[in-house]
Short mmCIF file of C-alpha atoms in Angstrom, two decimals:
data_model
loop_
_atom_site.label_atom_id
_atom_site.label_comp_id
_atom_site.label_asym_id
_atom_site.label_seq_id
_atom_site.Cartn_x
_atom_site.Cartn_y
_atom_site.Cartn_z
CA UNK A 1 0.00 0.00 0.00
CA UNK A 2 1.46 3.34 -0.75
CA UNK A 3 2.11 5.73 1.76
CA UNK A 4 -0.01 9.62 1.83
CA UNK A 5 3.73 11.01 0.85
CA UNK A 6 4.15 8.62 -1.97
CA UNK A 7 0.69 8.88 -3.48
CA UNK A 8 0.22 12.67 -3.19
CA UNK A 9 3.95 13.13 -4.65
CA UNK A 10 4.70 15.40 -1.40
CA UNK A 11 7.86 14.93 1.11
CA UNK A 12 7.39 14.19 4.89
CA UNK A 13 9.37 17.34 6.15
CA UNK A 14 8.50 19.95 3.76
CA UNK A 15 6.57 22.97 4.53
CA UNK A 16 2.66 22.43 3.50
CA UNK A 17 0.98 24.41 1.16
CA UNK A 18 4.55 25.15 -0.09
CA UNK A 19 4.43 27.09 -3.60
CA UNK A 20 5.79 24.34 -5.46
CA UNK A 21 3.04 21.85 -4.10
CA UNK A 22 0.43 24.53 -5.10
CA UNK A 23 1.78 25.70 -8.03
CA UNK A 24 4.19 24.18 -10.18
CA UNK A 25 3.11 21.52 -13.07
CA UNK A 26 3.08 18.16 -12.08
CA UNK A 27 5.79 17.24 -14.36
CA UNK A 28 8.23 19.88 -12.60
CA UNK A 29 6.95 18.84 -9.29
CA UNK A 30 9.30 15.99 -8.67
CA UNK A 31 12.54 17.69 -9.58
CA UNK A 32 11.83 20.78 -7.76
CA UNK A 33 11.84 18.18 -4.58
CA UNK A 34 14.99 16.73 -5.48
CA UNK A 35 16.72 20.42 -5.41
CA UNK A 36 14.58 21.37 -2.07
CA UNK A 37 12.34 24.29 -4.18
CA UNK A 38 9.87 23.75 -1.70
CA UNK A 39 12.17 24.27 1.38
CA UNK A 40 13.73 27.85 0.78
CA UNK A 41 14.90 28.07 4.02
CA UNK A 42 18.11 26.18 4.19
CA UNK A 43 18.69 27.65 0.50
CA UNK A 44 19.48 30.55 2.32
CA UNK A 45 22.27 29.14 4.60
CA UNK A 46 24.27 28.76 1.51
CA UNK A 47 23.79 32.16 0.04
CA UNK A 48 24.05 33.93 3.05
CA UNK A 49 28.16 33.88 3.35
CA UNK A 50 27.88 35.16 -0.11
CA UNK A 51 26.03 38.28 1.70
CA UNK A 52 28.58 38.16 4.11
CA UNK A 53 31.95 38.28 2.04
CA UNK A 54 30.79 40.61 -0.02
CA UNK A 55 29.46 43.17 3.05
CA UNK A 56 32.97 42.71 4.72
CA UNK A 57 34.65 43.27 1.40
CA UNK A 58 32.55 46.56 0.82
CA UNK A 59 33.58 47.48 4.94
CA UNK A 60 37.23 46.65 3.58
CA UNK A 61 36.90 49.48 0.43
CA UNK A 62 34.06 51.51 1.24
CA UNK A 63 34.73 53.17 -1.92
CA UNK A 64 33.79 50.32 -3.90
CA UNK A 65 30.05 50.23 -1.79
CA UNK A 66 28.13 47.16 -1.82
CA UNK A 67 27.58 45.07 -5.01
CA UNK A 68 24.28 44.59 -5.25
CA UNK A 69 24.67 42.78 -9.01
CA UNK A 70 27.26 40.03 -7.29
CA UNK A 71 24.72 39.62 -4.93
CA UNK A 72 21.95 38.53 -7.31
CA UNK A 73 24.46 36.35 -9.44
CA UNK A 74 25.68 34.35 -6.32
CA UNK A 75 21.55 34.22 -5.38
CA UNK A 76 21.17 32.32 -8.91
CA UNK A 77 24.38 30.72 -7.73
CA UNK A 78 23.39 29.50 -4.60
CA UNK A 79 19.80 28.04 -5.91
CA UNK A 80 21.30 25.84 -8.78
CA UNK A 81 24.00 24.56 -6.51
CA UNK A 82 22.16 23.71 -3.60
CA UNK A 83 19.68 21.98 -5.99
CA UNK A 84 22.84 20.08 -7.50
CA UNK A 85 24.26 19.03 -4.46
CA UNK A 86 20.57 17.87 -2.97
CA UNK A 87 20.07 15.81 -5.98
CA UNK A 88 23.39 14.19 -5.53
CA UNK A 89 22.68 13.64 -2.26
CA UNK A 90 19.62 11.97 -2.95
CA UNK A 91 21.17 9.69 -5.77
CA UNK A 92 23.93 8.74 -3.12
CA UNK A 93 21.94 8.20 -0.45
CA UNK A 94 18.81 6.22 -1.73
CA UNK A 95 19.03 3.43 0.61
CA UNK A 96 19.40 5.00 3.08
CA UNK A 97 16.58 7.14 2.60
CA UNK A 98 14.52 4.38 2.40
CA UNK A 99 14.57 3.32 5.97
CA UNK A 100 14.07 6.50 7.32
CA UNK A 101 10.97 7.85 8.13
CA UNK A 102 11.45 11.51 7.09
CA UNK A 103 12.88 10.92 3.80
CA UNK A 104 11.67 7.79 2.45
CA UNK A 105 9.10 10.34 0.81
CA UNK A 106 11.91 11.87 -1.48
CA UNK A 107 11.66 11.30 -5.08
CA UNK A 108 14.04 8.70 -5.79
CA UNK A 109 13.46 6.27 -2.63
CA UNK A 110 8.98 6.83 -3.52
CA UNK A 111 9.98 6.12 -7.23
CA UNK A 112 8.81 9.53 -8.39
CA UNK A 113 11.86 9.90 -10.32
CA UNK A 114 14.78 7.10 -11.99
CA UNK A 115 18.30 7.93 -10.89
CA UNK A 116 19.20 8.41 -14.59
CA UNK A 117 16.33 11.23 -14.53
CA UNK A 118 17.64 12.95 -11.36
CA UNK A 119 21.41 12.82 -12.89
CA UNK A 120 20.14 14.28 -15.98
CA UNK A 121 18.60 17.14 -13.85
CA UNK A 122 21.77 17.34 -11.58
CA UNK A 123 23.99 18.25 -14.96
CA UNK A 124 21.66 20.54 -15.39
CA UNK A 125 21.92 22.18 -12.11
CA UNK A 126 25.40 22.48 -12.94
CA UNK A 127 25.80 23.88 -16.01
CA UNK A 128 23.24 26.99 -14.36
CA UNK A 129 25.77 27.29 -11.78
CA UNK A 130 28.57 27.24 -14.19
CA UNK A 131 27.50 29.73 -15.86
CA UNK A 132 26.99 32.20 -12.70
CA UNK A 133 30.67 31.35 -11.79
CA UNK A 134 32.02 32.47 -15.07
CA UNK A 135 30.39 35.93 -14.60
CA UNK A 136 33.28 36.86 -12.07
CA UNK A 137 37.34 36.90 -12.12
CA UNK A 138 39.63 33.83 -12.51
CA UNK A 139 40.66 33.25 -9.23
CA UNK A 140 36.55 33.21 -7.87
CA UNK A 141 36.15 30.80 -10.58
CA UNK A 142 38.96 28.32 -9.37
CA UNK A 143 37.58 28.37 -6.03
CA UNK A 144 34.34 27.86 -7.34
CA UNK A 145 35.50 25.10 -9.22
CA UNK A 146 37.48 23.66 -6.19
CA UNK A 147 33.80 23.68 -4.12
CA UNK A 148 32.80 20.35 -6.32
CA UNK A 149 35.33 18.48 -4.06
CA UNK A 150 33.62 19.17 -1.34
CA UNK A 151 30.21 18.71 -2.65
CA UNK A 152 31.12 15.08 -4.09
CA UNK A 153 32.82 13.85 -0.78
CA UNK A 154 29.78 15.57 1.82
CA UNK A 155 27.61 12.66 0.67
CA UNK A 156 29.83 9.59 2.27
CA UNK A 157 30.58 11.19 5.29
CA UNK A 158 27.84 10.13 7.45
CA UNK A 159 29.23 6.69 6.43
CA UNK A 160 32.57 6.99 7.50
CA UNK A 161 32.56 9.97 10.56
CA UNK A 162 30.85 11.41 13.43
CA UNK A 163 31.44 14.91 11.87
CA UNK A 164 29.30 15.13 8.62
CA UNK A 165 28.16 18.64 9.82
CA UNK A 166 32.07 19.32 9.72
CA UNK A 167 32.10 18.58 5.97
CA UNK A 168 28.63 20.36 5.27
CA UNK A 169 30.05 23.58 7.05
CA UNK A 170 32.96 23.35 4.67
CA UNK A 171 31.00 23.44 1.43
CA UNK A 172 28.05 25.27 2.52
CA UNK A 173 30.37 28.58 3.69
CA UNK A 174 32.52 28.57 0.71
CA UNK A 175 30.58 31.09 -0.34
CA UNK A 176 32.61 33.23 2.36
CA UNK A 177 35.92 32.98 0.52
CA UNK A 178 34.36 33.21 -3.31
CA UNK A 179 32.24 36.54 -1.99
CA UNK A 180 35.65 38.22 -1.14
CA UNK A 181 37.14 37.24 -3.98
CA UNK A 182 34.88 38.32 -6.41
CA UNK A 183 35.34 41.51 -4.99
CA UNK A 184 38.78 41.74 -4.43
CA UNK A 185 41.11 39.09 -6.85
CA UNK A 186 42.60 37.60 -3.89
CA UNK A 187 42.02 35.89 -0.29
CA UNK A 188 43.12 37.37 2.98
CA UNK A 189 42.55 36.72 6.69
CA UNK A 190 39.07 38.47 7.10
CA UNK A 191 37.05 36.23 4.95
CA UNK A 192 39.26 33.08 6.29
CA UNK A 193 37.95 33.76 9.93
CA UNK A 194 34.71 34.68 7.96
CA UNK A 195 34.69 31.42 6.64
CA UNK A 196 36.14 29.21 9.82
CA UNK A 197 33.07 31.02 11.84
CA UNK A 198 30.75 29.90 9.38
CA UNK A 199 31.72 26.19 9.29
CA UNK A 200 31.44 26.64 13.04
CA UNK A 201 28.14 28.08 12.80
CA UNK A 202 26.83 24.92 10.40
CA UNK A 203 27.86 22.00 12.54
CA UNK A 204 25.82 23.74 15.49
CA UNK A 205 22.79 24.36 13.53
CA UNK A 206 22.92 20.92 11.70
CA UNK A 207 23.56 19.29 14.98
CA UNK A 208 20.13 20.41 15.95
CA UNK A 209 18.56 19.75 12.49
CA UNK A 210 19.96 15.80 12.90
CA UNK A 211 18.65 15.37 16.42
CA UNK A 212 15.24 15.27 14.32
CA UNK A 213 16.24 12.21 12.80
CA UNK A 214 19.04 10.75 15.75
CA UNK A 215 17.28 7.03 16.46
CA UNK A 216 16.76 6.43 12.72
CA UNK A 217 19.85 7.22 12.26
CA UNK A 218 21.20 5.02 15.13
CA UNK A 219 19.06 2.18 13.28
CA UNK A 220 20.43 2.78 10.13
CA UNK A 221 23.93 3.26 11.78
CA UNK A 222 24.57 6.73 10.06
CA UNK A 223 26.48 8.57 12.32
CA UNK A 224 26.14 12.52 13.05
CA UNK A 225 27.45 14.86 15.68
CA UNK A 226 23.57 14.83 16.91
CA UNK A 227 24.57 11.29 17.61
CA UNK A 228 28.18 11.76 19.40
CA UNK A 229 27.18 14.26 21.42
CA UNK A 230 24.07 12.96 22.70
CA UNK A 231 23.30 14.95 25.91
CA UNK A 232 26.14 17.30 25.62
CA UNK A 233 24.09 18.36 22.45
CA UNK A 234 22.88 21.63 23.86
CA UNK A 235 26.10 22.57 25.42
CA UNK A 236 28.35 21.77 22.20
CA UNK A 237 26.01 23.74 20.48
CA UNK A 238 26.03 26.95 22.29
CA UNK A 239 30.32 26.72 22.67
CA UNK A 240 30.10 26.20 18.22
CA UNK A 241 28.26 29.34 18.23
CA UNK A 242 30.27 31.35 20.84
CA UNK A 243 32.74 30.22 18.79
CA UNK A 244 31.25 31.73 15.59
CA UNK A 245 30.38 34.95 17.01
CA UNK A 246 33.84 35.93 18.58
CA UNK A 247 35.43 34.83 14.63
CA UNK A 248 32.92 37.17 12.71
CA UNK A 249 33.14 40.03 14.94
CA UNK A 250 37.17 39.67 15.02
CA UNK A 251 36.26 39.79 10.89
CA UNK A 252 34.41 42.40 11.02
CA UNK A 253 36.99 44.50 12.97
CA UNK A 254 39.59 43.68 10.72
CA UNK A 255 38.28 45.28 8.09
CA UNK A 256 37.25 48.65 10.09
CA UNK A 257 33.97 47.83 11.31
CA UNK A 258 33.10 49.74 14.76
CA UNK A 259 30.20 50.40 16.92
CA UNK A 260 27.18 50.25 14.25
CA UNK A 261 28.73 46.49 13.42
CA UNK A 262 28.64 45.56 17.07
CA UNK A 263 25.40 46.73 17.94
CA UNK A 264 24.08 44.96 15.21
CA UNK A 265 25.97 41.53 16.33
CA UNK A 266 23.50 41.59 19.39
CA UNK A 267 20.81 40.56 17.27
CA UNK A 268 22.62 37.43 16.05
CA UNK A 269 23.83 36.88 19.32
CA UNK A 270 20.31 37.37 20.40
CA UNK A 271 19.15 34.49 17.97
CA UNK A 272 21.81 32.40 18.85
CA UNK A 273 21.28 31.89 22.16
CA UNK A 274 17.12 31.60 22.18
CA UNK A 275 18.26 28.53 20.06
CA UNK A 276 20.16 27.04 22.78
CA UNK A 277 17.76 27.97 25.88
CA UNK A 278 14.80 26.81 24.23
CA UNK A 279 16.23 23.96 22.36
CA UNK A 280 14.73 20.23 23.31
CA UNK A 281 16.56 17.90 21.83
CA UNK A 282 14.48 14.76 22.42
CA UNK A 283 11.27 17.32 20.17
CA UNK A 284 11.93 16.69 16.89
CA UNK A 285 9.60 19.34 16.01
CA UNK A 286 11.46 22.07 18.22
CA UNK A 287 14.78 21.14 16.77
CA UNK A 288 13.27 21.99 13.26
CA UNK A 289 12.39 25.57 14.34
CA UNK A 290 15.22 26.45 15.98
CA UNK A 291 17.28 25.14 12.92
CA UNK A 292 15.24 27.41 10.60
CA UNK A 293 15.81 30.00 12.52
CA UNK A 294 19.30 30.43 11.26
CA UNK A 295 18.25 31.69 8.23
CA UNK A 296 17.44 34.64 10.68
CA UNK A 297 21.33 34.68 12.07
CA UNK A 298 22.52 34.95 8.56
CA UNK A 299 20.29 37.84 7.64
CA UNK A 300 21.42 39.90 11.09
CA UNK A 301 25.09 39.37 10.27
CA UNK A 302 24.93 40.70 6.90
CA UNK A 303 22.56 43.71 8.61
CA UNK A 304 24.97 43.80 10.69
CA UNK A 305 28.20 44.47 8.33
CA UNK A 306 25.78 46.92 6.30
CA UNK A 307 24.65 48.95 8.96
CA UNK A 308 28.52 50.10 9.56
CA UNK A 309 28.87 51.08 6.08
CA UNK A 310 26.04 53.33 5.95
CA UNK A 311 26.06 55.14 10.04
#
C-alpha cells in the first residue's frame, strides 16, 4: 500500500501548502523536490556567506560600496548549486533514505523519479551554476570550481565519521571565501575567519537539524554529531556558536567595522542563544524551528556588516 507522501507526490518534512506543491506543473513537481524548491529556508544558509563576504569586502573598500549585481548572481548561484548538491545527495543516499521515516518520501526512494532522470537534472543544475561562476574573475572561478570536491565527498561522510556537519560547514560557507574574492582578486585573513566562523556556525545548527532524525539514524547506523554528542548536544552547540560569534566580529573589525557592526551583532547573538535555551533535543519538532531560525542569524550578520557602512 502506498504511503499519503508517496501517493500525493509530497515529502514528509516539507513545509505544506509550499508554492511548489500549489503551483508548479506536475511534471516539474518531482525535480523541484529533489533540489529542495519547496524548502527555501536552508537555501538561504548557503547564500548567506555570499552576503557576508561581499558586506565585509565593501567594509574593507568603502569606496567600492556594496555590489548589489554580485549579490543577485551568487543568489542564482546559490539556488542551482544547492539543488545540485541535494540531488546528488539523494542519488547517493537512496538506501538510506529508504529506511528512514522523514525521507523515504523523497523522489528517488517513492519512485517519483529514476536515478538516470535525477542525474540528468543534476547536470543541469550544474551547467546553471557554471555559468553564474564564469560571470566573475579567474581566481573566484577556481575556487568555485574547487567547491565540487567538497560537494562530491559531503555525501559519504555520514558513512565513514561522526562529523558530517564538519564537511557540510565546509561546502556550505565557501561562499565566504568566493564573496571576497569576487570583490577583491585575492584571499586574505578576514574572509578566512569569515569562513572558519561559518563552518562553526553549520555544525551547530545541523547538529540540531539531525537530532530530528538521531534514532533512525542510530538504526540505520549513520552517524552525526547529533549522535556523538548525545546529551552534551545543547552545550556543544552553544560553545560552536560562541565560537562563531567571537570569529565574525574579530572579521568584522579587521576590516574597520566599529560600533554600528557591534550593535548589530546583538541581534545574532540574540538568535543564537534563544536557540540554545529553548532547544529540546528529544522534540523533533522544536529542533526543526530552531534550525530554521538560522536563516534569521545569517540575515542579522549581513545587517549587521551593512549597517557600519552606511552610520
Amino acid at each position: 500500500m502506498q504511503t499519503p507522501e508517496k501517493a500525493t507526490g509530497t515529502v514528509a518534512d516539507a513545509s505544506r501548502g509550499n508554492w511548489l506543491d500549489r503551483y508548479a506543473p506536475e511534471w516539474l513537481k518531482p525535480y523541484g523536490r529533489l533540489a529542495r524548491w519547496d524548502r527555501p529556508l536552508p537555501l538561504l544558509l548557503l547564500f548567506w556567506p555570499c552576503g557576508f563576504a561581499l558586506a565585509l569586502a565593501a567594509l574593507a573598500e568603502p569606496a567600492r560600496g556594496f555590489d548589489w549585481w554580485a549579490l543577485i548572481l551568487f543568489y542564482i548561484g546559490s539556488v542551482a548549486m544547492r539543488g545540485a548538491g541535494c540531488t546528488f545527495n539523494d542519488i547517493v543516499d537512496t538506501d538510506i533514505d529508504m529506511k528512514v521515516a522523514r525521507t523515504r518520501s523523497r523522489p528517488i526512494p517513492s519512485g517519483q523519479v529514476t536515478k538516470r532522470q535525477a542525474a540528468l537534472f543534476l547536470v543541469l543544475q550544474a551547467l546553471v551554476g557554471l555559468v553564474v561562476l564564469l560571470q566573475f574573475n579567474a581566481t573566484t572561478v577556481m575556487l568555485g570550481v574547487a567547491s565540487l570536491v567538497l560537494v562530491a565527498i559531503y555525501p559519504f561522510m555520514k558513512r565513514v565519521t561522526w562529523w558530517p556537519q564538519l564537511f557540510l560547514g565546509l561546502a556550505f560557507n565557501w561562499g565566504a571565501l568566493v564573496g571576497w574574492t569576487a570583490e577583491t582578486g585575492s584571499l586574505a585573513l578576514p574572509p578566512l575567519l569569515l569562513y572558519v566562523g561559518g563552518i562553526l556556525w553549520t555544525i551547530g545548527y545541523d547538529t540540531i537539524y539531525a537530532l530530528q532524525d538521531i534514532e533512525d539514524d542510530a538504526l540505520v547506523g549513520v552517524k552525526s554529531t547529533a549522535r556523538l554528542f548525545g546529551r552534551r548536544a545543547r552545550l556543544l552547540v552553544a560553545l560552536f556558536y560562541a565560537a562563531t560569534v567571537v570569529l565574525w566580529v574579530a572579521a568584522g573589525l579587521m576590516v574597520g567595522a566599529g560600533w554600528p557592526f557591534l550593535v548589530g551583532m546583538l541581534s545574532v547573538i540574540g538568535i543564537l542563544g534563544w536557540q540554545v535555551r529553548t532547544l529540546e533535543p528529544h522534540n523533533p519538532a522544536n529542533a526543526l524551528v530552531r534550525f530554521r531560525a538560522n536563516h534569521w542569524v545569517g540575515l542579522a550578520f549581513t545587517a549587521a556588516l551593512l549597517l557600519d557602512l552606511v552610520v
